[in-house]
XYZ file of C-alpha atoms in Angstrom:
445
model
C 42.524 -35.024 120.260
C 45.000 -36.915 118.279
C 46.411 -34.763 115.476
C 45.369 -35.804 112.114
C 48.009 -36.523 109.299
C 49.002 -33.915 106.881
C 46.901 -33.623 103.873
C 48.694 -34.947 100.748
C 49.651 -32.216 98.035
C 46.720 -33.121 95.701
C 44.271 -32.132 98.639
C 46.215 -28.993 99.499
C 46.087 -27.915 95.851
C 42.289 -28.423 95.792
C 41.705 -26.724 99.057
C 43.994 -23.962 97.817
C 41.954 -23.690 94.412
C 38.551 -23.644 96.621
C 40.048 -20.812 98.516
C 41.381 -18.749 95.868
C 38.213 -19.057 93.651
C 36.051 -17.750 96.692
C 38.500 -15.284 98.441
C 39.794 -13.285 95.470
C 36.206 -12.109 94.386
C 34.995 -11.969 98.007
C 37.946 -9.425 98.483
C 36.842 -7.246 96.005
C 33.436 -6.974 96.852
C 34.566 -6.081 100.445
C 36.696 -3.433 99.102
C 33.950 -2.029 97.008
C 31.559 -1.560 99.837
C 33.334 1.405 101.558
C 33.912 3.177 98.085
C 30.166 4.334 98.582
C 31.005 6.318 101.182
C 34.412 7.532 99.569
C 32.358 8.598 96.630
C 29.795 10.416 98.532
C 32.489 12.502 100.482
C 34.261 13.347 97.421
C 31.375 14.801 95.613
C 29.534 16.316 98.930
C 32.937 17.978 99.708
C 32.835 20.093 97.055
C 29.377 21.667 98.406
C 31.105 22.940 101.311
C 32.696 22.128 104.855
C 29.476 22.150 106.653
C 28.062 19.655 104.350
C 30.902 17.425 104.305
C 30.846 17.171 108.073
C 27.126 16.543 108.315
C 27.578 13.695 105.752
C 30.368 12.421 108.039
C 28.298 12.313 111.357
C 25.218 10.793 109.187
C 27.498 8.160 107.178
C 29.000 6.994 110.621
C 25.599 6.497 112.237
C 24.320 4.731 109.052
C 27.363 2.552 108.716
C 27.170 1.551 112.548
C 23.354 0.786 112.171
C 23.813 -1.524 108.984
C 27.398 -3.217 110.277
C 25.408 -4.327 113.689
C 23.411 -6.395 111.468
C 26.312 -8.315 109.552
C 25.254 -11.419 111.150
C 22.560 -11.601 108.435
C 25.511 -12.482 106.000
C 27.380 -14.710 108.489
C 24.611 -16.912 109.780
C 23.055 -17.051 106.417
C 26.250 -18.312 104.830
C 26.693 -21.069 107.460
C 23.500 -22.217 107.176
C 22.989 -22.497 103.355
C 26.594 -23.886 103.089
C 25.370 -26.698 105.145
C 22.572 -27.760 102.978
C 24.364 -27.316 100.094
C 26.894 -29.894 101.476
C 24.016 -32.171 102.302
C 22.883 -31.927 98.642
C 19.662 -30.282 99.317
C 19.896 -27.048 97.293
C 15.822 -26.292 97.476
C 16.468 -26.199 101.445
C 19.380 -24.162 100.996
C 17.652 -21.482 99.105
C 14.612 -21.789 101.499
C 17.185 -21.378 104.445
C 18.389 -18.421 102.622
C 15.081 -16.916 101.958
C 14.180 -17.035 105.782
C 17.399 -14.746 106.263
C 16.214 -12.375 103.431
C 12.716 -11.956 105.151
C 14.364 -11.344 108.527
C 16.546 -8.658 106.873
C 13.330 -6.753 105.481
C 11.646 -6.896 108.866
C 14.759 -5.371 110.522
C 15.296 -3.045 108.030
C 11.710 -1.792 108.305
C 12.351 -1.435 112.222
C 15.410 0.426 111.951
C 13.625 2.964 109.647
C 10.940 3.110 112.371
C 13.366 4.253 114.770
C 15.757 6.196 112.811
C 13.338 8.517 110.902
C 11.656 10.234 114.391
C 15.202 9.942 116.302
C 17.346 11.591 113.438
C 17.823 14.965 115.132
C 18.543 13.295 118.430
C 21.146 10.862 116.903
C 22.868 13.612 115.319
C 23.062 15.727 118.395
C 24.034 12.873 120.324
C 26.920 12.377 118.027
C 28.181 15.955 118.554
C 27.265 17.569 115.149
C 27.961 21.369 115.025
C 25.118 23.707 114.498
C 25.966 24.398 110.854
C 26.669 20.506 110.209
C 23.270 19.382 111.850
C 20.797 20.249 109.529
C 22.786 18.454 106.608
C 23.275 15.477 108.806
C 19.604 15.136 109.592
C 18.663 15.396 106.029
C 21.279 12.866 104.763
C 20.389 10.519 107.564
C 16.702 10.646 107.286
C 16.775 9.935 103.419
C 19.472 7.281 103.448
C 17.883 5.377 106.309
C 15.000 4.570 103.366
C 17.748 2.550 102.067
C 18.452 0.385 104.964
C 16.133 -2.535 104.105
C 17.833 -2.690 100.707
C 21.134 -2.730 102.409
C 20.229 -5.369 104.836
C 18.843 -7.440 102.030
C 21.960 -7.062 100.260
C 23.982 -8.726 103.458
C 21.401 -11.580 103.704
C 21.507 -12.390 99.963
C 25.249 -11.885 99.753
C 25.259 -14.800 102.718
C 23.000 -16.709 100.587
C 25.157 -16.730 97.323
C 28.243 -17.230 99.447
C 26.844 -20.411 101.111
C 25.911 -21.707 97.442
C 29.735 -21.237 96.616
C 29.179 -18.219 94.656
C 31.427 -14.963 95.590
C 31.683 -13.734 91.909
C 27.999 -12.503 91.482
C 28.512 -10.404 94.912
C 31.515 -8.866 93.336
C 29.764 -8.140 89.945
C 26.730 -6.384 91.967
C 29.041 -4.456 94.090
C 30.912 -2.866 91.337
C 27.842 -2.475 89.572
C 26.408 -0.710 92.682
C 29.443 1.526 92.965
C 29.128 2.609 89.572
C 25.549 3.567 89.623
C 26.016 5.234 92.979
C 28.862 7.470 91.481
C 26.695 8.728 88.486
C 23.581 9.120 90.661
C 25.511 11.414 93.026
C 26.875 13.473 90.476
C 23.667 13.769 88.348
C 21.470 14.317 91.616
C 23.909 16.641 93.569
C 24.886 18.836 90.812
C 22.879 18.104 87.664
C 19.676 18.195 89.555
C 20.938 20.609 92.331
C 19.644 18.680 95.132
C 22.787 19.210 97.271
C 23.271 16.569 100.028
C 19.856 15.335 99.929
C 20.900 14.150 96.056
C 23.724 12.241 97.480
C 21.483 10.676 99.855
C 18.986 9.665 97.271
C 21.582 8.472 95.059
C 22.953 6.140 97.460
C 19.251 4.768 98.184
C 18.736 4.219 94.589
C 21.888 2.361 93.901
C 21.331 0.283 97.137
C 17.977 -0.629 96.007
C 19.355 -1.660 92.742
C 21.781 -4.079 94.257
C 18.916 -5.460 96.375
C 16.898 -6.064 93.343
C 19.727 -7.519 91.233
C 20.251 -10.113 94.200
C 16.648 -11.058 94.608
C 16.329 -11.928 90.855
C 19.329 -14.280 91.419
C 17.749 -15.870 94.367
C 14.164 -16.016 93.182
C 15.557 -17.596 89.841
C 17.478 -20.250 91.788
C 14.360 -20.689 94.160
C 12.095 -21.388 90.992
C 14.619 -23.712 89.508
C 15.079 -26.195 92.572
C 11.292 -25.508 93.570
C 11.813 -23.656 96.567
C 9.144 -21.671 98.251
C 9.597 -17.837 98.348
C 6.823 -17.231 100.924
C 7.688 -16.065 104.602
C 8.083 -18.629 107.224
C 7.563 -17.564 110.728
C 9.611 -20.536 112.168
C 12.301 -20.389 109.521
C 12.634 -16.581 110.307
C 12.579 -16.943 114.204
C 15.182 -19.585 113.659
C 17.494 -17.299 111.605
C 17.044 -14.686 114.259
C 18.094 -16.983 116.780
C 21.175 -18.192 115.077
C 22.068 -14.466 114.634
C 21.950 -13.485 118.080
C 25.322 -14.870 119.315
C 26.929 -13.487 116.182
C 25.221 -10.119 117.157
C 26.754 -10.227 120.532
C 30.257 -10.994 118.937
C 30.023 -8.049 116.514
C 28.752 -5.637 119.481
C 31.793 -6.524 121.396
C 34.037 -6.352 118.825
C 32.803 -2.510 117.994
C 33.048 -1.882 121.596
C 36.900 -2.690 121.403
C 37.164 -0.291 118.602
C 35.192 2.276 120.448
C 37.453 2.019 123.299
C 40.396 2.305 121.682
C 39.232 5.504 119.761
C 38.243 7.104 123.104
C 41.555 6.225 124.767
C 43.383 7.643 121.719
C 41.457 10.929 122.007
C 42.485 11.252 125.828
C 45.993 11.082 124.486
C 45.702 14.225 122.509
C 45.035 15.650 119.019
C 48.377 14.049 117.667
C 47.784 10.702 118.899
C 44.178 10.647 117.734
C 45.274 11.914 114.526
C 47.802 9.149 114.098
C 45.378 6.698 115.433
C 42.636 7.301 112.876
C 45.670 6.750 110.164
C 46.666 3.310 111.728
C 42.990 2.270 112.214
C 42.270 3.048 108.707
C 45.367 0.953 107.573
C 44.385 -1.717 110.126
C 41.004 -1.881 108.595
C 42.099 -2.186 105.058
C 44.441 -5.022 105.932
C 41.286 -6.664 107.457
C 39.649 -6.738 104.193
C 42.316 -9.099 102.907
C 42.072 -11.250 105.648
C 38.290 -11.239 105.854
C 38.458 -12.593 102.125
C 39.789 -15.689 103.456
C 37.679 -15.792 106.581
C 34.556 -15.694 103.952
C 35.946 -18.621 102.149
C 36.305 -20.299 105.261
C 32.473 -19.730 105.982
C 31.448 -21.229 102.801
C 33.984 -24.097 102.563
C 33.702 -25.404 106.271
C 29.863 -25.313 106.064
C 29.775 -27.129 102.989
C 32.116 -30.020 104.217
C 30.176 -30.283 107.781
C 26.858 -30.412 105.695
C 28.331 -33.365 103.700
C 29.220 -35.180 107.055
C 32.866 -34.889 105.927
C 34.345 -33.632 109.393
C 38.012 -34.598 108.292
C 37.565 -32.721 105.168
C 36.536 -29.810 107.325
C 39.606 -30.149 109.524
C 42.071 -30.516 106.646
C 40.449 -27.295 104.968
C 40.758 -25.443 108.297
C 44.329 -26.393 108.590
C 44.993 -25.086 105.126
C 43.237 -21.713 105.581
C 45.135 -21.160 108.861
C 48.284 -21.472 106.815
C 46.822 -19.065 104.227
C 46.280 -16.812 107.075
C 49.590 -16.753 108.673
C 51.477 -16.422 105.213
C 48.879 -13.630 104.052
C 49.720 -11.792 107.501
C 53.577 -11.987 106.893
C 52.919 -10.511 103.343
C 50.770 -7.811 104.551
C 53.025 -6.991 107.578
C 56.100 -7.006 105.278
C 54.117 -4.553 102.809
C 53.142 -2.219 105.664
C 56.927 -1.762 106.876
C 58.330 -1.591 103.061
C 55.620 0.788 101.790
C 55.393 2.958 104.890
C 57.304 6.094 103.451
C 55.087 5.788 100.506
C 51.557 5.869 101.867
C 51.896 8.089 105.160
C 52.497 11.365 103.244
C 49.057 10.668 101.618
C 47.730 10.832 105.064
C 49.644 13.458 106.858
C 52.321 16.158 106.510
C 52.403 16.920 110.122
C 55.811 15.830 111.499
C 54.484 15.284 115.020
C 51.642 12.971 113.740
C 54.265 11.136 111.655
C 56.664 10.544 114.428
C 53.720 9.180 116.610
C 52.492 7.306 113.856
C 55.463 5.120 112.731
C 56.039 3.118 116.035
C 52.356 2.235 116.143
C 52.377 1.220 112.618
C 55.275 -1.081 113.126
C 53.256 -2.699 115.978
C 50.408 -3.412 113.526
C 52.736 -5.041 110.808
C 54.242 -7.283 113.495
C 50.810 -8.310 114.501
C 49.615 -9.302 111.074
C 50.195 -12.978 111.430
C 48.076 -13.219 114.300
C 45.259 -11.287 112.565
C 45.656 -13.744 109.864
C 45.177 -16.734 112.318
C 42.150 -14.878 114.121
C 40.364 -13.984 110.813
C 40.543 -17.318 109.560
C 39.457 -19.246 112.784
C 36.709 -16.751 113.158
C 35.607 -17.593 109.683
C 35.853 -21.324 110.391
C 33.633 -21.197 113.469
C 31.069 -19.263 111.813
C 31.083 -21.587 108.967
C 30.581 -24.322 111.565
C 27.649 -22.405 113.130
C 29.731 -22.091 116.446
C 28.301 -18.898 117.219
C 27.713 -19.473 120.802
C 31.345 -19.916 121.515
C 32.191 -16.892 119.408
C 30.007 -14.714 121.412
C 31.471 -15.855 124.815
C 35.242 -15.879 123.380
C 34.556 -12.315 122.314
C 33.008 -11.026 125.628
C 36.225 -12.501 127.449
C 38.437 -10.561 125.052
C 36.500 -7.281 125.840
C 36.577 -7.902 129.252
C 40.504 -8.417 129.568
C 41.025 -5.591 126.902
C 38.978 -2.706 128.254
C 40.813 -2.441 131.598
C 44.116 -2.658 130.063
C 43.487 -0.014 127.197
C 41.866 2.508 129.707
C 45.015 2.364 131.934
C 47.269 3.381 128.677
C 46.723 7.212 129.525
C 47.444 6.726 133.251
C 50.758 5.070 132.718
C 51.760 7.457 129.744
C 52.256 4.920 127.211
C 51.132 6.644 124.302
C 49.546 5.557 120.989
C 52.220 2.806 120.603
C 51.239 1.170 123.939
C 47.484 1.452 122.853
C 48.461 -0.573 119.868
C 50.318 -3.183 121.849
C 46.875 -3.544 123.795
C 45.233 -4.227 120.374
C 47.617 -6.546 119.836
C 47.061 -8.184 123.151
C 43.308 -8.141 122.246
C 44.079 -9.959 118.935
C 46.438 -12.625 120.719
C 43.575 -13.381 123.199
C 41.236 -13.870 120.571
C 43.811 -16.192 118.506
C 44.221 -18.251 121.865
C 40.341 -18.674 122.237
C 39.865 -19.600 118.726
C 42.658 -21.923 118.634
C 41.587 -23.679 121.564
C 38.298 -24.144 120.232
C 39.639 -25.547 116.897
C 42.140 -27.905 118.494
C 39.273 -29.223 120.707
C 37.165 -30.664 117.586
C 33.810 -29.564 119.366
C 33.097 -27.376 116.423
C 33.351 -30.147 113.961
C 29.350 -30.840 114.118
C 28.163 -32.621 110.942
C 24.752 -32.664 109.071
C 22.522 -30.211 107.194
C 21.655 -28.260 110.301
C 23.801 -27.888 113.582
């Protein structure tokens, strides 16, 4: 494929404005989400160690259950953005409603599994005898909020597809504030203990889902879009989500393998790994915000039959990804002596952590390209390729990572294998971008 000429400054400035307008609020909403668990942990932690341990187990199970269905946001964003680009807002919102109905159905199914299986799930996760009762209580109550959580994912995708990332930010901030207030009131004021924390989260998530539905329903009525469930549309949304589900599960497998390998290296290494992984995840929020902008912008361009505009926007976002990765890498190196003491005072963990952290810093520009191209291809609806590429990445990463303990490479070697994983992802995504096969225009892919 011949290389298109560089976009003039005016076009680059337009892309920059679009990226900033979508990415900055998206970043705020992304950061607000994990604060739910952080607030719960801070409040429940004062009840006692068994309660906090129970919360940790239940929250991990709950987070996994919800994050598996993140395709509800990704697939909906791409589909809605295409319709917006084609100028058919009624069809865009109708497409979004299909995703919301799918989220509701999946949420009910997850409740049906979680409620009876909560004791087994908690036991399988290794909860102690003292922590297990609290974990079961929290998991069972919190699972009642899963339909609302999934509706929030799908509705977020609808608004992102409509090029609106500000409303999700406002809803996330409101939800965080409500969750904090409810937790304090129910845990201590009403004396409900860990059950109060769970009910506070359920109520806050329900309120967030209601806020989103109000916005979407108003848009549907304004543009004459039907709100009724459509079997064919729901089925199409599910089919579009399957490849992204495969991609997400493969990525989860990578992270689980890395943690399992770190655990085999010893207590010092797994402690240092947890810190590095937390910081790596925090950096991912910043880069994922650009990816979210990519999903919305690319889908809109392709829906408007503007393949060249999509190509230019992609090129500009890759430049943003690289620049952001460089900045994040420098920040990690420059501030390491400031934030590391916040996590640990153990000199052995500190010494193990530093070289692995430097590997993460060096790899941030690679991560920037990966996150951006991931978002671009999601926006293009290229889920099948993303699923295949992630499976290839997993197949290469797994045996290399599992050999780390055998060769005595330690945590630094493990994070070099994580960098290898990101490099493979970058190459597979870059090849797809260069091929131009993702540039499928039209209101639907």
